[in-house]
């Protein structure tokens, strides 16, 4: 069953049935001002930080039919009296003759038709602006005259989003609204009393409002036994002009659009913003009342995305892959870069998560081809949360820049650090260097996290020093097999063994990081330093190979007593995916073991919806393992299809030159192919979700936690760098595809170090990999690595695969 379709031409997904199984969302703006809009026009908007400066009240847990944050009513004068309806479907839920929600790049556009009216509402945040714009066109598509009013509504949250839910005494006494006349227009201001002079939210529009309300009790009426589905104030000729002195604040503007003859359109431009005062806000408000300003702001958003997506465009035999790689996947990567794991339908942004050190270090890698400078800025910021001992804070709040240990504080008797966090920085920095060649970044000075009494950093070090300290931390922090201690957890947050347990994941990540840093030293010509890192790699490789092979696959942990976890001898959790794929990514596994391990993963973990993270699932809470056993079998990390590690398995298969399987792992989780199975899958088919219930769960195939997941970054990296094989290296761009043998080739356009590379790959012999010929600008080239500094700004590269 479908709820919409892809529109490649406009780079949109178009939802055509508003009754999606869960709310499907899109993002607008940035963390500086923005949030998400759901497909029924509800919106969670904040400025700078969703925890401490939230603007709209959006409660994810309420039923889909409920009002959330923002909406729009239309009111028609009919012979039978006033008729109130919702062009966004929610909250009135009247049937619509037509519904389209266009999920665009940085905007959402909702088009609907009912009762003889077409409403076309474009919702976005102009670049660099602190306002959400809703550009709404209302057209009479009937043959007769329609008299209509348009009524946009916002419900405010207290800026302290958590307090909104935990304090029902002080908080409602402080929430106030005031109305201002601004020439012909009305501006509704809202603020908690204490920020009245310093920070105010505003709602206004480009048309005169005949009345307004800001007190929810007045607007809904009858002591709030009136409901958003049919607010009683809308049954009166005019709203009550309430200026809330306390309580639940809304902003409602009634615009009388008048009698629209057949074919006539009225345009209403609504702005929701924040400023230090009305005086500060006024000039911007004036500008955005002008449709020309709105139009050019929208063009600027489109230009940003044109440029962003131009960093890579591909044409392959798989249209679903093209849809993801050319539009939706890089878009999601930018969203995850912006929001980390902070704000979505599943991440309420109430302070617990903030920006994840580990998560963002992975997210950033995928945006480097498009926005290297933004990537560099983020990496620098993340590194400032690394501690002097080399380990890192798990997450931080981007407004207060306060770091935290995350959930590792949950269990008092477990260590309070994550063993992997700091190592991801090595991968991110290496990726930046490979993309840009800007080796000077290594010398940039970045503070460590610890601060003195007056808040100044106690120590700073170069970016390189940060990376080396991270590696040094892991080198020292080892247990009885010489493998890295687990800490509270590694990448898998939910296996929380007692202190003294060891992590194979962290061993592998450390191995991968050592390969990356060794390549950097090699490129710098520092043989001694390179050698040192390669020796460290060898040392850890031997320990892993000695201790962790179980016979058919690699174990995943050793517990504090030194017993393996993730072994055929275990009753539950016998095999873990990452222990197999990362044995390849780390360069530790011998060829024979690598193949066996990956085959075991295929046999034991693969399903039609993707690879499970582990199997079989635990069936009951067991404090020995911690978080993983809080889930029923088949859910999330406990035997669920956790998607983030799926591209790692595909990458490992590509490294092992199994193009068929690499592609299968990539393609089988492509959400585009879920478009026909939404009744099972439920989430947005235009972005990756974090998890799908596994085959031990009665709801096998059901996805959750879409948008903010490392799946986006790793699917993009795997597909572009390891399957299509267009791979930045320090010395240039490598062309090394590993594709399904039945592909006859593909083409791509890649921006790399300021030049445009037009790439054609041909596969006449029907192989998976193996470049037998490379031509650059028509000339034979001796290797499949092309240096970045060829004269000229555009080059063609022709690659032929064969044996
Ligand atoms: C979530 C977390 C991520 C973690 C993963 C596995 O996606 O954001 O940091 O690695 O779960 O537990």
CSV table of N, CA, C and O and ligand atoms in Angstrom, one decimal, residues 340-341 347 353 356 358-360 362 394-395 418 420-421 424 489-495 505 578 613 636-637 642 644-645 648 690 705 708-711, ligand 1:
chain,number,residue,atom,x,y,z
A,340,UNK,N,21.9,16.2,14.7
A,340,UNK,CA,22.5,15.1,15.4
A,340,UNK,C,21.4,14.1,15.8
A,340,UNK,O,20.6,13.7,15.0
A,341,UNK,N,21.2,13.8,17.1
A,341,UNK,CA,20.1,13.0,17.5
A,341,UNK,C,19.1,13.8,18.4
A,341,UNK,O,18.7,13.4,19.4
A,347,UNK,N,12.9,11.9,18.8
A,347,UNK,CA,13.9,12.5,19.7
A,347,UNK,C,13.3,13.8,20.1
A,347,UNK,O,13.3,14.8,19.4
A,353,UNK,N,19.6,14.3,25.1
A,353,UNK,CA,20.6,13.9,24.1
A,353,UNK,C,21.5,15.0,23.7
A,353,UNK,O,22.7,14.9,23.7
A,356,UNK,N,25.4,14.4,19.8
A,356,UNK,CA,26.2,13.3,20.2
A,356,UNK,C,27.6,13.3,19.6
A,356,UNK,O,27.7,13.6,18.4
A,358,UNK,N,29.9,10.9,19.3
A,358,UNK,CA,30.0,9.8,18.4
A,358,UNK,C,29.2,9.9,17.1
A,358,UNK,O,29.6,9.7,16.0
A,359,UNK,N,27.9,10.3,17.4
A,359,UNK,CA,27.0,10.4,16.2
A,359,UNK,C,27.4,11.4,15.2
A,359,UNK,O,27.4,11.2,14.0
A,360,UNK,N,27.7,12.6,15.7
A,360,UNK,CA,28.0,13.7,14.8
A,360,UNK,C,29.3,13.5,14.1
A,360,UNK,O,29.5,13.9,13.0
A,362,UNK,N,30.3,10.8,13.0
A,362,UNK,CA,30.0,10.0,11.8
A,362,UNK,C,29.1,10.7,10.8
A,362,UNK,O,29.3,10.6,9.6
A,394,UNK,N,30.3,12.3,26.0
A,394,UNK,CA,29.4,11.6,25.1
A,394,UNK,C,28.5,12.5,24.3
A,394,UNK,O,28.2,12.2,23.1
A,395,UNK,N,28.1,13.6,24.9
A,395,UNK,CA,27.2,14.5,24.2
A,395,UNK,C,27.2,15.9,24.8
A,395,UNK,O,27.8,16.0,25.9
A,418,UNK,N,32.2,6.0,27.4
A,418,UNK,CA,32.0,5.1,26.3
A,418,UNK,C,33.4,4.9,25.6
A,418,UNK,O,34.1,5.8,25.4
A,420,UNK,N,34.3,4.1,22.7
A,420,UNK,CA,34.5,4.3,21.3
A,420,UNK,C,34.5,5.8,20.9
A,420,UNK,O,35.1,6.2,19.9
A,421,UNK,N,33.8,6.6,21.7
A,421,UNK,CA,33.5,8.0,21.3
A,421,UNK,C,34.7,8.7,20.6
A,421,UNK,O,34.6,9.2,19.5
A,424,UNK,N,36.1,8.1,16.9
A,424,UNK,CA,35.4,8.5,15.7
A,424,UNK,C,36.0,9.8,15.1
A,424,UNK,O,36.0,10.0,13.9
A,489,UNK,N,29.7,1.4,27.5
A,489,UNK,CA,29.3,0.7,26.2
A,489,UNK,C,30.2,1.2,25.1
A,489,UNK,O,31.0,2.1,25.3
A,490,UNK,N,30.1,0.5,24.0
A,490,UNK,CA,30.8,1.0,22.8
A,490,UNK,C,29.7,1.5,21.8
A,490,UNK,O,28.7,2.0,22.3
A,491,UNK,N,29.9,1.4,20.5
A,491,UNK,CA,28.9,1.9,19.6
A,491,UNK,C,27.5,1.4,20.0
A,491,UNK,O,26.5,2.1,19.9
A,492,UNK,N,27.4,0.1,20.4
A,492,UNK,CA,26.1,-0.4,20.8
A,492,UNK,C,25.9,0.0,22.3
A,492,UNK,O,26.4,-0.5,23.2
A,493,UNK,N,25.0,1.0,22.4
A,493,UNK,CA,24.8,1.7,23.7
A,493,UNK,C,24.2,0.7,24.7
A,493,UNK,O,24.2,1.0,25.9
A,494,UNK,N,23.7,-0.4,24.2
A,494,UNK,CA,22.8,-1.2,25.1
A,494,UNK,C,23.4,-2.4,25.7
A,494,UNK,O,22.7,-3.2,26.4
A,495,UNK,N,24.6,-2.7,25.4
A,495,UNK,CA,25.3,-3.9,26.1
A,495,UNK,C,26.2,-3.2,27.1
A,495,UNK,O,27.2,-2.6,26.8
A,505,UNK,N,34.3,-4.3,19.3
A,505,UNK,CA,34.0,-3.2,18.4
A,505,UNK,C,35.1,-2.1,18.6
A,505,UNK,O,35.6,-1.5,17.6
A,578,UNK,N,28.3,-6.5,14.0
A,578,UNK,CA,29.4,-5.6,13.9
A,578,UNK,C,30.7,-6.4,14.2
A,578,UNK,O,31.8,-6.0,13.7
A,613,UNK,N,21.0,-6.9,14.1
A,613,UNK,CA,22.2,-6.5,14.7
A,613,UNK,C,22.8,-7.7,15.5
A,613,UNK,O,24.0,-7.8,15.6
A,636,UNK,N,14.9,-3.2,18.2
A,636,UNK,CA,16.1,-2.3,18.3
A,636,UNK,C,17.4,-3.2,18.4
A,636,UNK,O,17.6,-4.1,17.6
A,637,UNK,N,18.2,-2.9,19.4
A,637,UNK,CA,19.5,-3.6,19.4
A,637,UNK,C,19.4,-5.1,19.8
A,637,UNK,O,20.3,-5.8,19.7
A,642,UNK,N,18.8,-3.2,13.1
A,642,UNK,CA,19.3,-1.9,13.4
A,642,UNK,C,20.0,-1.5,12.1
A,642,UNK,O,21.0,-2.1,11.7
A,644,UNK,N,21.8,1.2,10.9
A,644,UNK,CA,23.2,1.8,10.9
A,644,UNK,C,24.3,0.9,10.6
A,644,UNK,O,25.2,1.2,9.7
A,645,UNK,N,24.3,-0.3,11.1
A,645,UNK,CA,25.4,-1.3,10.8
A,645,UNK,C,25.2,-2.0,9.5
A,645,UNK,O,26.1,-2.7,9.0
A,648,UNK,N,27.7,-0.9,7.0
A,648,UNK,CA,29.0,-1.4,7.3
A,648,UNK,C,29.2,-2.8,6.7
A,648,UNK,O,30.3,-3.2,6.3
A,690,UNK,N,16.1,4.4,11.8
A,690,UNK,CA,17.2,3.8,12.6
A,690,UNK,C,16.9,2.3,12.8
A,690,UNK,O,17.9,1.5,12.8
A,705,UNK,N,12.0,5.5,14.3
A,705,UNK,CA,13.1,6.4,14.5
A,705,UNK,C,13.8,6.8,13.2
A,705,UNK,O,15.0,6.6,13.0
A,708,UNK,N,16.9,10.8,12.1
A,708,UNK,CA,18.2,11.1,12.7
A,708,UNK,C,18.9,9.8,13.1
A,708,UNK,O,18.8,9.3,14.2
A,709,UNK,N,19.7,9.3,12.1
A,709,UNK,CA,20.4,8.0,12.3
A,709,UNK,C,21.6,8.0,11.5
A,709,UNK,O,21.7,8.6,10.4
A,710,UNK,N,22.6,7.4,12.0
A,710,UNK,CA,23.9,7.2,11.3
A,710,UNK,C,23.8,6.4,10.0
A,710,UNK,O,24.7,6.4,9.2
A,711,UNK,N,22.6,5.7,9.9
A,711,UNK,CA,22.4,5.0,8.6
A,711,UNK,C,22.6,5.9,7.4
A,711,UNK,O,23.1,5.5,6.4
B,1,LIG,C1,21.6,5.1,18.6
B,1,LIG,C2,22.6,6.1,19.1
B,1,LIG,C3,24.0,5.7,18.6
B,1,LIG,C4,24.3,4.3,18.9
B,1,LIG,C5,23.2,3.4,18.4
B,1,LIG,C6,23.5,1.9,18.8
B,1,LIG,O1,21.5,5.3,17.2
B,1,LIG,O2,22.4,7.4,18.6
B,1,LIG,O3,25.0,6.6,19.2
B,1,LIG,O4,25.6,4.0,18.4
B,1,LIG,O5,22.0,3.8,18.9
B,1,LIG,O6,23.2,1.7,20.1
